[in-house]
PDB file of C-alpha atoms in Angstrom:
ATOM      1  CA  MET A 131       0.000   0.000   0.000  1.00 47.00           C
ATOM      2  CA  SER A 132       1.359   3.425  -0.952  1.00 51.00           C
ATOM      3  CA  GLU A 133       1.820   6.070   1.699  1.00 67.00           C
ATOM      4  CA  ILE A 134       1.810   9.844   1.666  1.00 61.00           C
ATOM      5  CA  GLN A 135       5.178  11.411   2.502  1.00 56.00           C
ATOM      6  CA  THR A 136       6.054  15.031   3.099  1.00 55.00           C
ATOM      7  CA  ILE A 137       9.086  16.059   1.061  1.00 59.00           C
ATOM      8  CA  ASN A 138      10.233  19.697   1.043  1.00 64.00           C
ATOM      9  CA  GLY A 139       6.951  20.741   2.598  1.00 66.00           C
ATOM     10  CA  LYS A 140       4.857  19.016  -0.079  1.00 68.00           C
ATOM     11  CA  GLU A 141       2.833  15.874   0.245  1.00 67.00           C
ATOM     12  CA  LYS A 142       3.852  13.196  -2.197  1.00 72.00           C
ATOM     13  CA  MET A 143       2.569   9.679  -2.627  1.00 76.00           C
ATOM     14  CA  SER A 144       5.313   7.084  -2.224  1.00 82.00           C
ATOM     15  CA  ILE A 145       5.872   4.637  -5.057  1.00 85.00           C
ATOM     16  CA  ASN A 146       5.311   0.976  -4.314  1.00 81.00           C
ATOM     17  CA  ILE A 147       5.476  -0.896  -7.648  1.00 82.00           C
ATOM     18  CA  GLY A 148       7.513  -3.880  -6.485  1.00 86.00           C
ATOM     19  CA  ILE A 149      10.868  -2.405  -7.505  1.00 89.00           C
ATOM     20  CA  ALA A 150      13.166  -1.152  -4.747  1.00 90.00           C
ATOM     21  CA  ASP A 151      13.996   2.561  -4.715  1.00 91.00           C
ATOM     22  CA  GLN A 152      17.715   2.025  -5.392  1.00 93.00           C
ATOM     23  CA  HIS A 153      16.870  -0.141  -8.434  1.00 95.00           C
ATOM     24  CA  ARG A 154      14.358   2.377  -9.774  1.00 95.00           C
ATOM     25  CA  LYS A 155      16.958   5.128  -9.501  1.00 96.00           C
ATOM     26  CA  LYS A 156      19.642   3.131 -11.321  1.00 97.00           C
ATOM     27  CA  ILE A 157      17.181   2.120 -14.051  1.00 98.00           C
ATOM     28  CA  ALA A 158      15.956   5.721 -14.470  1.00 98.00           C
ATOM     29  CA  GLU A 159      19.550   6.960 -14.803  1.00 98.00           C
ATOM     30  CA  GLY A 160      20.264   4.338 -17.465  1.00 98.00           C
ATOM     31  CA  LEU A 161      17.042   5.037 -19.327  1.00 98.00           C
ATOM     32  CA  SER A 162      17.868   8.757 -19.248  1.00 98.00           C
ATOM     33  CA  LYS A 163      21.074   7.990 -21.154  1.00 98.00           C
ATOM     34  CA  VAL A 164      19.133   5.894 -23.674  1.00 98.00           C
ATOM     35  CA  LEU A 165      16.668   8.778 -23.994  1.00 98.00           C
ATOM     36  CA  ALA A 166      19.448  11.326 -24.545  1.00 98.00           C
ATOM     37  CA  ASP A 167      21.180   9.159 -27.145  1.00 98.00           C
ATOM     38  CA  SER A 168      17.877   8.497 -28.903  1.00 98.00           C
ATOM     39  CA  TYR A 169      16.947  12.176 -28.944  1.00 98.00           C
ATOM     40  CA  MET A 170      20.306  13.213 -30.353  1.00 98.00           C
ATOM     41  CA  VAL A 171      20.038  10.593 -33.125  1.00 98.00           C
ATOM     42  CA  TYR A 172      16.483  11.776 -33.781  1.00 98.00           C
ATOM     43  CA  LEU A 173      17.781  15.336 -34.290  1.00 97.00           C
ATOM     44  CA  LYS A 174      20.657  14.185 -36.479  1.00 98.00           C
ATOM     45  CA  THR A 175      18.394  11.971 -38.600  1.00 98.00           C
ATOM     46  CA  HIS A 176      15.861  14.768 -39.051  1.00 97.00           C
ATOM     47  CA  ASN A 177      18.678  17.132 -40.072  1.00 97.00           C
ATOM     48  CA  TYR A 178      19.932  14.604 -42.611  1.00 98.00           C
ATOM     49  CA  HIS A 179      16.391  14.157 -43.957  1.00 98.00           C
ATOM     50  CA  TRP A 180      16.250  17.884 -44.652  1.00 97.00           C
ATOM     51  CA  ASN A 181      19.770  18.264 -46.011  1.00 97.00           C
ATOM     52  CA  VAL A 182      20.640  15.089 -47.923  1.00 97.00           C
ATOM     53  CA  THR A 183      21.597  15.621 -51.580  1.00 97.00           C
ATOM     54  CA  GLY A 184      22.965  13.552 -54.443  1.00 95.00           C
ATOM     55  CA  GLN A 185      21.975  10.560 -56.524  1.00 95.00           C
ATOM     56  CA  LEU A 186      20.441   8.732 -53.565  1.00 95.00           C
ATOM     57  CA  PHE A 187      18.477  11.772 -52.400  1.00 97.00           C
ATOM     58  CA  HIS A 188      14.990  10.295 -52.759  1.00 97.00           C
ATOM     59  CA  SER A 189      15.646   6.921 -51.140  1.00 96.00           C
ATOM     60  CA  LEU A 190      17.714   8.387 -48.279  1.00 97.00           C
ATOM     61  CA  HIS A 191      15.253  11.237 -47.737  1.00 98.00           C
ATOM     62  CA  GLU A 192      12.445   8.696 -47.298  1.00 98.00           C
ATOM     63  CA  MET A 193      14.516   6.297 -45.198  1.00 98.00           C
ATOM     64  CA  PHE A 194      15.617   9.086 -42.860  1.00 98.00           C
ATOM     65  CA  GLU A 195      11.967  10.171 -42.456  1.00 98.00           C
ATOM     66  CA  GLU A 196      10.944   6.627 -41.478  1.00 98.00           C
ATOM     67  CA  GLN A 197      13.811   6.492 -38.993  1.00 98.00           C
ATOM     68  CA  TYR A 198      13.181   9.836 -37.293  1.00 98.00           C
ATOM     69  CA  SER A 199       9.447   9.101 -37.088  1.00 98.00           C
ATOM     70  CA  GLU A 200      10.149   5.802 -35.347  1.00 98.00           C
ATOM     71  CA  LEU A 201      12.632   7.513 -33.018  1.00 98.00           C
ATOM     72  CA  ALA A 202      10.053  10.189 -32.085  1.00 98.00           C
ATOM     73  CA  GLU A 203       7.668   7.497 -30.842  1.00 98.00           C
ATOM     74  CA  ALA A 204      10.459   5.660 -29.017  1.00 98.00           C
ATOM     75  CA  ILE A 205      11.602   8.820 -27.255  1.00 98.00           C
ATOM     76  CA  ASP A 206       8.108   9.282 -25.866  1.00 98.00           C
ATOM     77  CA  GLU A 207       7.931   5.666 -24.662  1.00 98.00           C
ATOM     78  CA  ILE A 208      11.337   5.877 -22.960  1.00 98.00           C
ATOM     79  CA  ALA A 209      10.483   9.160 -21.222  1.00 98.00           C
ATOM     80  CA  GLU A 210       7.133   7.792 -20.069  1.00 98.00           C
ATOM     81  CA  ARG A 211       8.841   4.691 -18.643  1.00 98.00           C
ATOM     82  CA  ILE A 212      11.178   6.918 -16.636  1.00 98.00           C
ATOM     83  CA  ARG A 213       8.118   8.735 -15.269  1.00 96.00           C
ATOM     84  CA  ALA A 214       6.287   5.462 -14.564  1.00 96.00           C
ATOM     85  CA  ILE A 215       9.094   4.324 -12.269  1.00 96.00           C
ATOM     86  CA  GLY A 216       8.956   7.612 -10.395  1.00 94.00           C
ATOM     87  CA  TYR A 217      11.658   9.838 -11.839  1.00 96.00           C
ATOM     88  CA  ARG A 218      11.771  13.015 -13.870  1.00 96.00           C
ATOM     89  CA  ALA A 219      12.664  12.453 -17.517  1.00 98.00           C
ATOM     90  CA  PRO A 220      15.324  14.810 -18.868  1.00 98.00           C
ATOM     91  CA  GLY A 221      13.789  17.005 -21.520  1.00 96.00           C
ATOM     92  CA  SER A 222      16.095  19.848 -22.507  1.00 96.00           C
ATOM     93  CA  PHE A 223      18.852  19.968 -25.076  1.00 95.00           C
ATOM     94  CA  ARG A 224      21.260  20.977 -22.309  1.00 97.00           C
ATOM     95  CA  GLU A 225      20.368  17.914 -20.249  1.00 97.00           C
ATOM     96  CA  PHE A 226      20.628  15.620 -23.249  1.00 97.00           C
ATOM     97  CA  SER A 227      23.973  17.154 -24.260  1.00 96.00           C
ATOM     98  CA  GLU A 228      25.397  16.460 -20.803  1.00 97.00           C
ATOM     99  CA  ILE A 229      24.575  12.743 -20.773  1.00 98.00           C
ATOM    100  CA  THR A 230      24.581  11.618 -24.417  1.00 98.00           C
ATOM    101  CA  SER A 231      27.240   9.439 -26.023  1.00 97.00           C
ATOM    102  CA  ILE A 232      26.305  10.674 -29.507  1.00 98.00           C
ATOM    103  CA  GLU A 233      28.642  13.086 -31.249  1.00 95.00           C
ATOM    104  CA  GLU A 234      27.073  16.148 -32.767  1.00 93.00           C
ATOM    105  CA  ASP A 235      28.061  17.122 -36.306  1.00 95.00           C
ATOM    106  CA  SER A 236      30.414  20.058 -36.741  1.00 93.00           C
ATOM    107  CA  ASP A 237      30.220  19.933 -40.530  1.00 96.00           C
ATOM    108  CA  GLN A 238      27.815  19.139 -43.378  1.00 96.00           C
ATOM    109  CA  PRO A 239      28.544  15.544 -44.403  1.00 97.00           C
ATOM    110  CA  ASP A 240      27.747  14.101 -47.819  1.00 97.00           C
ATOM    111  CA  ALA A 241      25.036  11.467 -48.195  1.00 97.00           C
ATOM    112  CA  MET A 242      27.210   8.398 -47.612  1.00 97.00           C
ATOM    113  CA  GLU A 243      28.889   9.987 -44.592  1.00 98.00           C
ATOM    114  CA  MET A 244      25.416  10.690 -43.177  1.00 98.00           C
ATOM    115  CA  VAL A 245      24.605   7.000 -43.559  1.00 98.00           C
ATOM    116  CA  ARG A 246      27.907   5.959 -41.956  1.00 98.00           C
ATOM    117  CA  ARG A 247      27.457   8.306 -39.002  1.00 98.00           C
ATOM    118  CA  LEU A 248      23.922   7.120 -38.359  1.00 98.00           C
ATOM    119  CA  ALA A 249      25.050   3.476 -38.456  1.00 98.00           C
ATOM    120  CA  VAL A 250      27.665   4.289 -35.801  1.00 98.00           C
ATOM    121  CA  ASP A 251      25.072   6.201 -33.758  1.00 98.00           C
ATOM    122  CA  HIS A 252      22.575   3.342 -33.765  1.00 98.00           C
ATOM    123  CA  GLU A 253      25.336   0.999 -32.615  1.00 98.00           C
ATOM    124  CA  THR A 254      26.074   3.491 -29.820  1.00 98.00           C
ATOM    125  CA  ILE A 255      22.436   3.401 -28.699  1.00 98.00           C
ATOM    126  CA  LEU A 256      22.625  -0.399 -28.694  1.00 98.00           C
ATOM    127  CA  ARG A 257      25.579  -0.306 -26.310  1.00 98.00           C
ATOM    128  CA  THR A 258      23.892   2.297 -24.077  1.00 98.00           C
ATOM    129  CA  ALA A 259      20.697   0.226 -23.893  1.00 98.00           C
ATOM    130  CA  ARG A 260      22.623  -2.959 -23.082  1.00 98.00           C
ATOM    131  CA  GLU A 261      24.248  -1.208 -20.106  1.00 98.00           C
ATOM    132  CA  VAL A 262      20.824  -0.785 -18.463  1.00 98.00           C
ATOM    133  CA  LEU A 263      19.692  -4.405 -18.816  1.00 97.00           C
ATOM    134  CA  PRO A 264      21.586  -5.868 -15.815  1.00 97.00           C
ATOM    135  CA  ALA A 265      19.944  -3.387 -13.431  1.00 97.00           C
ATOM    136  CA  CYS A 266      16.523  -4.210 -14.897  1.00 97.00           C
ATOM    137  CA  GLU A 267      17.133  -7.938 -14.582  1.00 97.00           C
ATOM    138  CA  GLU A 268      18.344  -7.588 -11.003  1.00 97.00           C
ATOM    139  CA  ALA A 269      15.234  -5.566 -10.127  1.00 96.00           C
ATOM    140  CA  GLY A 270      12.833  -7.871 -11.965  1.00 96.00           C
ATOM    141  CA  ASP A 271      11.666  -4.911 -14.058  1.00 97.00           C
ATOM    142  CA  GLU A 272      10.114  -6.833 -16.940  1.00 97.00           C
ATOM    143  CA  ALA A 273       8.421  -3.760 -18.419  1.00 97.00           C
ATOM    144  CA  THR A 274      11.717  -1.942 -18.894  1.00 98.00           C
ATOM    145  CA  ILE A 275      13.385  -5.138 -20.141  1.00 98.00           C
ATOM    146  CA  ASP A 276      10.596  -5.414 -22.728  1.00 98.00           C
ATOM    147  CA  LEU A 277      11.055  -1.783 -23.786  1.00 98.00           C
ATOM    148  CA  LEU A 278      14.822  -2.192 -24.078  1.00 98.00           C
ATOM    149  CA  THR A 279      14.501  -5.481 -25.967  1.00 98.00           C
ATOM    150  CA  GLU A 280      12.307  -3.739 -28.525  1.00 98.00           C
ATOM    151  CA  ARG A 281      14.815  -0.898 -28.819  1.00 98.00           C
ATOM    152  CA  LEU A 282      17.673  -3.379 -29.284  1.00 98.00           C
ATOM    153  CA  ASP A 283      15.778  -5.030 -32.116  1.00 98.00           C
ATOM    154  CA  VAL A 284      14.968  -1.737 -33.864  1.00 98.00           C
ATOM    155  CA  HIS A 285      18.472  -0.278 -33.540  1.00 98.00           C
ATOM    156  CA  SER A 286      20.128  -3.534 -34.638  1.00 98.00           C
ATOM    157  CA  LYS A 287      17.975  -3.657 -37.752  1.00 98.00           C
ATOM    158  CA  THR A 288      18.459   0.048 -38.477  1.00 98.00           C
ATOM    159  CA  ALA A 289      22.248  -0.186 -38.097  1.00 98.00           C
ATOM    160  CA  TRP A 290      22.290  -3.210 -40.415  1.00 98.00           C
ATOM    161  CA  MET A 291      20.207  -1.410 -43.055  1.00 97.00           C
ATOM    162  CA  LEU A 292      22.445   1.653 -42.881  1.00 98.00           C
ATOM    163  CA  ARG A 293      25.637  -0.435 -43.085  1.00 97.00           C
ATOM    164  CA  SER A 294      24.175  -2.226 -46.122  1.00 96.00           C
ATOM    165  CA  HIS A 295      24.039   1.095 -47.986  1.00 94.00           C
ATOM    166  CA  LEU A 296      27.797   1.401 -47.521  1.00 93.00           C
ATOM    167  CA  GLU A 297      28.729  -1.931 -49.143  1.00 89.00           C
TER     168      GLU A 297
END
């Protein structure tokens, strides 16, 4: 049964979802990194969608749109999972910049370099997501494991498709 606690002079309902506080915190921190990486790749992919040129313009323009649309939905799901386990989801560019593993562009790459960079970025998200799994398994947090498993599948497939353009 959840209780009401007073924190900083405000009443707040405690969270009792069957996951210990220390596990929820560790999972939320890991998910925040996945969220930041995902958001940064979303921005980069959207930028590439707008700015791609060359012989492969049409196919890459459409592929990038599919990818950033999928990422937009995923970002929402990740942030909502962080909230569901009782933590604030980071939501500003500054916050994302501080915790992301994704490198921001400092130039305007050509089409094939865009593809290469996105392949590397999706592999980075895969590694970030895998880092959170042990904490989820230890806590018995099946919902987050399910979310991360789906993300692993999507990013693995996306990285493969991007790498295939480079062969």
